[in-house]
Amino acid sequence: MLYIPSSRSPSPRTRPVDQSPFLRLPTEIRLQIYALLILPRQPKDLCRSLTKVSSSAQDSYDYEKKLRGTDRPTMADVAHPTLCIRTIDGGCYEERYGKNMSRSTHARSTYTIRADRFRARCMSTTYHCVNIPRIEDHMGIIRTNKQIHAEVAELLYSSYTFDFDTHVEAIRPFLNDLTPCARSSIRSIRFVKKGLAYDKEFDRAEWTSALRYLTSDSSSIRLRRLELGIVAGRPGLTGWDRVATYTPQDFDLLKDADGMQWLQYLLEFKNLYELDVNAIVEHCAHATNSMAMANFIRFSASIESGFSKYLHQRLVGV
């Protein structure tokens, strides 16, 4: 479908694939052609859907990153495009795509989360990309043949950052639904760790499940870039001024402390080329007589200093 044979040439049905003029082009040129077709060309190609998609989880606040000096979300950066994967209400998904659509049309895993105001009810839900890129008109190229499909899929999945924000419960179902080829092509992921002082047991379980999957050899995921946001607490604008921050060496001991077990799973990442650790600062209560809150505030003040250095020493290039 990418060339027109002459009258003396065999038909496309019988002509060997390795004789295709397109496939005889250097790989670098083919990748440039694919990029023109399947990667976003302008910021509006990555904007959120105009249709509101409600989340199932009550505490799933999105901490979206902004482009430096602008109010535009990073998802609109065509140089480093981002796809935002979120847990959504199952009813909302059916309303958008139709209850009678077969699973083969939009097959995806469902999973259970704590959903109501008091977390006493569990509900079945699924995930959704809230900013599906506007490239559907060009995706027919992947059906040309197996070689082109593999090349396009690798370029497509390796070019995007998959942003789960605080919806870490969606990480495993989303990645598990991908083909092994697509999953192994992913190079960049972003997620956010909720405020440590407000962690709940099911939050810790979701974190553990997600990171075990991301770092397991059986999942075939080979990340090269990780963006880690951590919700930090600061009591007022000057709440960190007199707080003694942790050093990188302190975290060798703290990783085994009560409440820091989540860090042990994070340390399973290997061979990262790039790591971006940033504090997402929110107001929190003063420590007063609470040792747990005092530890949270001290850790929060250390995220972009001692903690970031510690993770770079342990995860980047190791």
GROMACS .gro file of C-alpha atoms in nm:
model
  318
    1MET     CA    1   0.000   0.000   0.000
    2LEU     CA    2   0.306   0.222   0.020
    3TYR     CA    3   0.412   0.185  -0.342
    4ILE     CA    4   0.250   0.144  -0.685
    5PRO     CA    5   0.395  -0.149  -0.883
    6SER     CA    6   0.462  -0.110  -1.253
    7SER     CA    7   0.290  -0.328  -1.508
    8ARG     CA    8   0.588  -0.568  -1.507
    9SER     CA    9   0.602  -0.593  -1.130
   10PRO     CA   10   0.429  -0.870  -0.939
   11SER     CA   11   0.114  -0.776  -0.752
   12PRO     CA   12   0.146  -0.651  -0.391
   13ARG     CA   13  -0.004  -0.983  -0.278
   14THR     CA   14   0.283  -1.187  -0.422
   15ARG     CA   15   0.574  -0.945  -0.410
   16PRO     CA   16   0.815  -1.031  -0.127
   17VAL     CA   17   0.817  -0.778   0.156
   18ASP     CA   18   1.194  -0.742   0.145
   19GLN     CA   19   1.164  -0.602  -0.209
   20SER     CA   20   0.949  -0.311  -0.097
   21PRO     CA   21   1.119   0.019  -0.186
   22PHE     CA   22   0.994   0.162   0.143
   23LEU     CA   23   1.150  -0.112   0.355
   24ARG     CA   24   1.479  -0.074   0.168
   25LEU     CA   25   1.504   0.283   0.298
   26PRO     CA   26   1.745   0.334   0.590
   27THR     CA   27   1.577   0.276   0.926
   28GLU     CA   28   1.639   0.637   1.030
   29ILE     CA   29   1.438   0.767   0.734
   30ARG     CA   30   1.151   0.527   0.797
   31LEU     CA   31   1.137   0.640   1.160
   32GLN     CA   32   1.118   1.004   1.050
   33ILE     CA   33   0.826   0.918   0.821
   34TYR     CA   34   0.649   0.729   1.100
   35ALA     CA   35   0.703   1.023   1.336
   36LEU     CA   36   0.529   1.260   1.094
   37LEU     CA   37   0.226   1.031   1.096
   38ILE     CA   38   0.185   0.907   1.453
   39LEU     CA   39   0.335   1.172   1.679
   40PRO     CA   40   0.155   1.498   1.769
   41ARG     CA   41   0.240   1.797   1.554
   42GLN     CA   42   0.082   2.074   1.763
   43PRO     CA   43  -0.023   2.119   2.129
   44LYS     CA   44  -0.395   2.085   2.058
   45ASP     CA   45  -0.331   1.728   1.943
   46LEU     CA   46  -0.268   1.639   2.309
   47CYS     CA   47  -0.536   1.845   2.483
   48ARG     CA   48  -0.784   1.682   2.717
   49SER     CA   49  -1.113   1.557   2.583
   50LEU     CA   50  -1.393   1.813   2.593
   51THR     CA   51  -1.612   1.550   2.759
   52LYS     CA   52  -1.577   1.546   3.137
   53VAL     CA   53  -1.461   1.207   3.265
   54SER     CA   54  -1.527   1.154   3.635
   55SER     CA   55  -1.292   0.955   3.852
   56SER     CA   56  -1.415   0.664   4.060
   57ALA     CA   57  -1.185   0.733   4.354
   58GLN     CA   58  -1.287   1.017   4.586
   59ASP     CA   59  -0.930   1.122   4.670
   60SER     CA   60  -0.786   1.108   4.318
   61TYR     CA   61  -0.675   1.468   4.286
   62ASP     CA   62  -0.458   1.533   3.980
   63TYR     CA   63  -0.125   1.707   4.036
   64GLU     CA   64  -0.058   1.791   3.674
   65LYS     CA   65   0.276   1.942   3.587
   66LYS     CA   66   0.289   2.277   3.407
   67LEU     CA   67   0.533   2.391   3.145
   68ARG     CA   68   0.784   2.626   3.303
   69GLY     CA   69   0.660   2.985   3.295
   70THR     CA   70   0.319   2.895   3.150
   71ASP     CA   71  -0.023   2.766   3.253
   72ARG     CA   72  -0.008   2.495   2.989
   73PRO     CA   73   0.012   2.135   3.113
   74THR     CA   74   0.316   1.934   3.017
   75MET     CA   75   0.094   1.701   2.816
   76ALA     CA   76   0.078   1.977   2.553
   77ASP     CA   77   0.456   1.972   2.500
   78VAL     CA   78   0.493   1.810   2.158
   79ALA     CA   79   0.867   1.768   2.212
   80HIS     CA   80   0.797   1.543   2.512
   81PRO     CA   81   0.437   1.425   2.467
   82THR     CA   82   0.245   1.282   2.763
   83LEU     CA   83  -0.055   1.053   2.781
   84CYS     CA   84  -0.260   1.081   3.101
   85ILE     CA   85  -0.403   0.750   3.221
   86ARG     CA   86  -0.668   0.779   3.493
   87THR     CA   87  -0.909   0.555   3.681
   88ILE     CA   88  -1.262   0.645   3.574
   89ASP     CA   89  -1.612   0.556   3.677
   90GLY     CA   90  -1.719   0.238   3.499
   91GLY     CA   91  -2.063   0.385   3.427
   92CYS     CA   92  -1.902   0.687   3.264
   93TYR     CA   93  -1.697   0.458   3.042
   94GLU     CA   94  -2.007   0.268   2.930
   95GLU     CA   95  -2.190   0.594   2.866
   96ARG     CA   96  -1.911   0.717   2.642
   97TYR     CA   97  -1.848   0.400   2.442
   98GLY     CA   98  -2.182   0.218   2.467
   99LYS     CA   99  -2.296  -0.068   2.686
  100ASN     CA  100  -2.339  -0.306   2.394
  101MET     CA  101  -1.990  -0.274   2.251
  102SER     CA  102  -1.813  -0.607   2.249
  103ARG     CA  103  -1.506  -0.651   2.467
  104SER     CA  104  -1.303  -0.723   2.154
  105THR     CA  105  -1.368  -0.364   2.046
  106HIS     CA  106  -1.232  -0.198   2.357
  107ALA     CA  107  -1.102  -0.482   2.572
  108ARG     CA  108  -0.945  -0.365   2.893
  109SER     CA  109  -0.910  -0.498   3.245
  110THR     CA  110  -1.134  -0.394   3.528
  111TYR     CA  111  -1.018  -0.362   3.888
  112THR     CA  112  -1.166  -0.288   4.226
  113ILE     CA  113  -1.107   0.029   4.427
  114ARG     CA  114  -1.241   0.187   4.745
  115ALA     CA  115  -1.489   0.434   4.612
  116ASP     CA  116  -1.737   0.594   4.847
  117ARG     CA  117  -1.698   0.877   5.093
  118PHE     CA  118  -1.601   0.656   5.388
  119ARG     CA  119  -1.410   0.396   5.180
  120ALA     CA  120  -1.655   0.131   5.301
  121ARG     CA  121  -1.765   0.030   4.952
  122CYS     CA  122  -1.564  -0.130   4.673
  123MET     CA  123  -1.654  -0.088   4.310
  124SER     CA  124  -1.536  -0.228   3.981
  125THR     CA  125  -1.382   0.030   3.752
  126THR     CA  126  -1.136   0.069   3.466
  127TYR     CA  127  -0.881   0.312   3.320
  128HIS     CA  128  -0.899   0.569   3.043
  129CYS     CA  129  -0.662   0.798   2.854
  130VAL     CA  130  -0.804   1.146   2.908
  131ASN     CA  131  -0.605   1.308   2.626
  132ILE     CA  132  -0.615   1.059   2.340
  133PRO     CA  133  -0.384   1.206   2.072
  134ARG     CA  134  -0.546   1.311   1.747
  135ILE     CA  135  -0.354   1.072   1.523
  136GLU     CA  136  -0.623   0.814   1.449
  137ASP     CA  137  -0.639   0.907   1.079
  138HIS     CA  138  -0.281   0.785   1.031
  139MET     CA  139  -0.282   0.469   1.240
  140GLY     CA  140  -0.373   0.250   0.943
  141ILE     CA  141  -0.001   0.226   0.866
  142ILE     CA  142   0.045  -0.029   1.144
  143ARG     CA  143  -0.167  -0.278   0.950
  144THR     CA  144   0.068  -0.282   0.652
  145ASN     CA  145   0.282  -0.577   0.761
  146LYS     CA  146   0.448  -0.720   1.071
  147GLN     CA  147   0.777  -0.534   1.031
  148ILE     CA  148   0.613  -0.193   0.994
  149HIS     CA  149   0.377  -0.275   1.281
  150ALA     CA  150   0.672  -0.354   1.509
  151GLU     CA  151   0.865  -0.042   1.408
  152VAL     CA  152   0.567   0.190   1.448
  153ALA     CA  153   0.463   0.038   1.781
  154GLU     CA  154   0.813   0.076   1.924
  155LEU     CA  155   0.836   0.439   1.815
  156LEU     CA  156   0.484   0.516   1.940
  157TYR     CA  157   0.519   0.372   2.291
  158SER     CA  158   0.878   0.485   2.343
  159SER     CA  159   0.799   0.847   2.249
  160TYR     CA  160   0.532   0.917   2.513
  161THR     CA  161   0.548   0.959   2.888
  162PHE     CA  162   0.265   0.763   3.047
  163ASP     CA  163   0.137   0.974   3.335
  164PHE     CA  164  -0.069   0.801   3.606
  165ASP     CA  165  -0.045   1.082   3.864
  166THR     CA  166  -0.196   0.947   4.190
  167HIS     CA  167  -0.390   0.677   4.004
  168VAL     CA  168  -0.125   0.412   4.066
  169GLU     CA  169  -0.397   0.145   4.086
  170ALA     CA  170  -0.431   0.180   3.706
  171ILE     CA  171  -0.065   0.107   3.632
  172ARG     CA  172  -0.078  -0.271   3.639
  173PRO     CA  173  -0.410  -0.318   3.451
  174PHE     CA  174  -0.312  -0.069   3.180
  175LEU     CA  175   0.034  -0.214   3.117
  176ASN     CA  176  -0.086  -0.573   3.145
  177ASP     CA  177  -0.340  -0.512   2.867
  178LEU     CA  178  -0.069  -0.404   2.623
  179THR     CA  179   0.103  -0.650   2.393
  180PRO     CA  180   0.451  -0.764   2.508
  181CYS     CA  181   0.604  -0.562   2.221
  182ALA     CA  182   0.424  -0.241   2.323
  183ARG     CA  183   0.492  -0.292   2.693
  184SER     CA  184   0.865  -0.349   2.641
  185SER     CA  185   0.885  -0.032   2.429
  186ILE     CA  186   0.770   0.203   2.708
  187ARG     CA  187   1.059   0.416   2.831
  188SER     CA  188   0.905   0.691   3.045
  189ILE     CA  189   0.645   0.688   3.325
  190ARG     CA  190   0.522   0.943   3.576
  191PHE     CA  191   0.331   0.881   3.899
  192VAL     CA  192   0.272   1.061   4.228
  193LYS     CA  193   0.314   0.931   4.584
  194LYS     CA  194   0.037   1.056   4.809
  195GLY     CA  195   0.116   1.240   5.131
  196LEU     CA  196   0.285   0.996   5.368
  197ALA     CA  197   0.110   1.123   5.679
  198TYR     CA  198  -0.227   1.050   5.521
  199ASP     CA  199  -0.152   0.708   5.374
  200LYS     CA  200  -0.418   0.444   5.411
  201GLU     CA  201  -0.375   0.069   5.404
  202PHE     CA  202  -0.532   0.034   5.059
  203ASP     CA  203  -0.306   0.316   4.928
  204ARG     CA  204  -0.004   0.118   5.041
  205ALA     CA  205  -0.140  -0.199   4.881
  206GLU     CA  206  -0.195  -0.020   4.548
  207TRP     CA  207   0.157   0.128   4.560
  208THR     CA  208   0.310  -0.211   4.636
  209SER     CA  209   0.122  -0.385   4.354
  210ALA     CA  210   0.213  -0.117   4.098
  211LEU     CA  211   0.584  -0.103   4.178
  212ARG     CA  212   0.624  -0.477   4.203
  213TYR     CA  213   0.483  -0.503   3.853
  214LEU     CA  214   0.698  -0.222   3.712
  215THR     CA  215   1.018  -0.373   3.851
  216SER     CA  216   0.943  -0.739   3.782
  217ASP     CA  217   1.151  -0.913   3.515
  218SER     CA  218   0.841  -1.101   3.398
  219SER     CA  219   0.666  -0.777   3.295
  220SER     CA  220   0.943  -0.697   3.039
  221ILE     CA  221   0.932  -0.326   3.121
  222ARG     CA  222   1.263  -0.146   3.071
  223LEU     CA  223   1.213   0.210   3.189
  224ARG     CA  224   1.476   0.470   3.109
  225ARG     CA  225   1.303   0.774   3.258
  226LEU     CA  226   1.099   0.809   3.576
  227GLU     CA  227   0.914   1.118   3.695
  228LEU     CA  228   0.828   1.088   4.063
  229GLY     CA  229   0.608   1.345   4.231
  230ILE     CA  230   0.571   1.329   4.608
  231VAL     CA  231   0.298   1.517   4.792
  232ALA     CA  232   0.477   1.723   5.059
  233GLY     CA  233   0.335   1.898   5.363
  234ARG     CA  234   0.443   2.248   5.469
  235PRO     CA  235   0.274   2.427   5.762
  236GLY     CA  236   0.259   2.780   5.622
  237LEU     CA  237   0.493   2.958   5.383
  238THR     CA  238   0.785   2.945   5.629
  239GLY     CA  239   0.710   2.604   5.775
  240TRP     CA  240   1.038   2.452   5.654
  241ASP     CA  241   1.270   2.738   5.750
  242ARG     CA  242   1.392   2.583   6.073
  243VAL     CA  243   1.349   2.219   5.983
  244ALA     CA  244   1.665   2.007   5.974
  245THR     CA  245   1.654   1.815   5.646
  246TYR     CA  246   1.765   1.457   5.595
  247THR     CA  247   2.091   1.383   5.415
  248PRO     CA  248   2.124   1.111   5.149
  249GLN     CA  249   2.301   0.894   5.405
  250ASP     CA  250   2.007   0.922   5.645
  251PHE     CA  251   1.783   0.738   5.401
  252ASP     CA  252   1.994   0.423   5.421
  253LEU     CA  253   1.850   0.389   5.771
  254LEU     CA  254   1.510   0.546   5.710
  255LYS     CA  255   1.415   0.303   5.432
  256ASP     CA  256   1.355   0.037   5.700
  257ALA     CA  257   1.168   0.266   5.939
  258ASP     CA  258   0.798   0.237   6.007
  259GLY     CA  259   0.600   0.423   5.742
  260MET     CA  260   0.886   0.421   5.488
  261GLN     CA  261   0.841   0.066   5.361
  262TRP     CA  262   0.711   0.207   5.031
  263LEU     CA  263   1.066   0.320   4.954
  264GLN     CA  264   1.195  -0.036   4.941
  265TYR     CA  265   0.986  -0.108   4.632
  266LEU     CA  266   1.101   0.213   4.466
  267LEU     CA  267   1.463   0.106   4.507
  268GLU     CA  268   1.400  -0.196   4.282
  269PHE     CA  269   1.421   0.024   3.971
  270LYS     CA  270   1.749  -0.026   3.787
  271ASN     CA  271   1.937   0.133   3.497
  272LEU     CA  272   1.740   0.455   3.477
  273TYR     CA  273   1.897   0.719   3.255
  274GLU     CA  274   1.691   1.006   3.392
  275LEU     CA  275   1.511   1.061   3.722
  276ASP     CA  276   1.299   1.366   3.805
  277VAL     CA  277   1.197   1.393   4.170
  278ASN     CA  278   0.980   1.689   4.269
  279ALA     CA  279   0.785   1.792   4.577
  280ILE     CA  280   0.419   1.877   4.528
  281VAL     CA  281   0.374   2.118   4.816
  282GLU     CA  282   0.046   2.139   5.005
  283HIS     CA  283  -0.046   2.299   5.333
  284CYS     CA  284  -0.045   2.067   5.635
  285ALA     CA  285  -0.102   2.096   6.007
  286HIS     CA  286   0.177   2.197   6.244
  287ALA     CA  287   0.358   1.915   6.416
  288THR     CA  288   0.263   2.023   6.771
  289ASN     CA  289   0.285   1.697   6.969
  290SER     CA  290   0.257   1.456   6.679
  291MET     CA  291   0.583   1.273   6.603
  292ALA     CA  292   0.435   1.129   6.282
  293MET     CA  293   0.351   1.478   6.152
  294ALA     CA  294   0.695   1.608   6.255
  295ASN     CA  295   0.861   1.327   6.057
  296PHE     CA  296   0.636   1.397   5.759
  297ILE     CA  297   0.727   1.767   5.760
  298ARG     CA  298   1.097   1.690   5.786
  299PHE     CA  299   1.077   1.438   5.503
  300SER     CA  300   0.878   1.686   5.293
  301ALA     CA  301   1.149   1.950   5.337
  302SER     CA  302   1.407   1.695   5.219
  303ILE     CA  303   1.238   1.566   4.903
  304GLU     CA  304   1.420   1.783   4.649
  305SER     CA  305   1.751   1.778   4.836
  306GLY     CA  306   1.863   1.477   5.037
  307PHE     CA  307   1.595   1.238   4.913
  308SER     CA  308   1.644   1.328   4.547
  309LYS     CA  309   2.022   1.284   4.576
  310TYR     CA  310   1.974   0.952   4.751
  311LEU     CA  311   1.751   0.816   4.471
  312HIS     CA  312   1.987   0.939   4.201
  313GLN     CA  313   2.274   0.756   4.370
  314ARG     CA  314   2.074   0.436   4.395
  315LEU     CA  315   1.873   0.428   4.073
  316VAL     CA  316   2.044   0.619   3.792
  317GLY     CA  317   2.296   0.421   3.591
  318VAL     CA  318   2.307   0.135   3.841
   0.00000   0.00000   0.00000
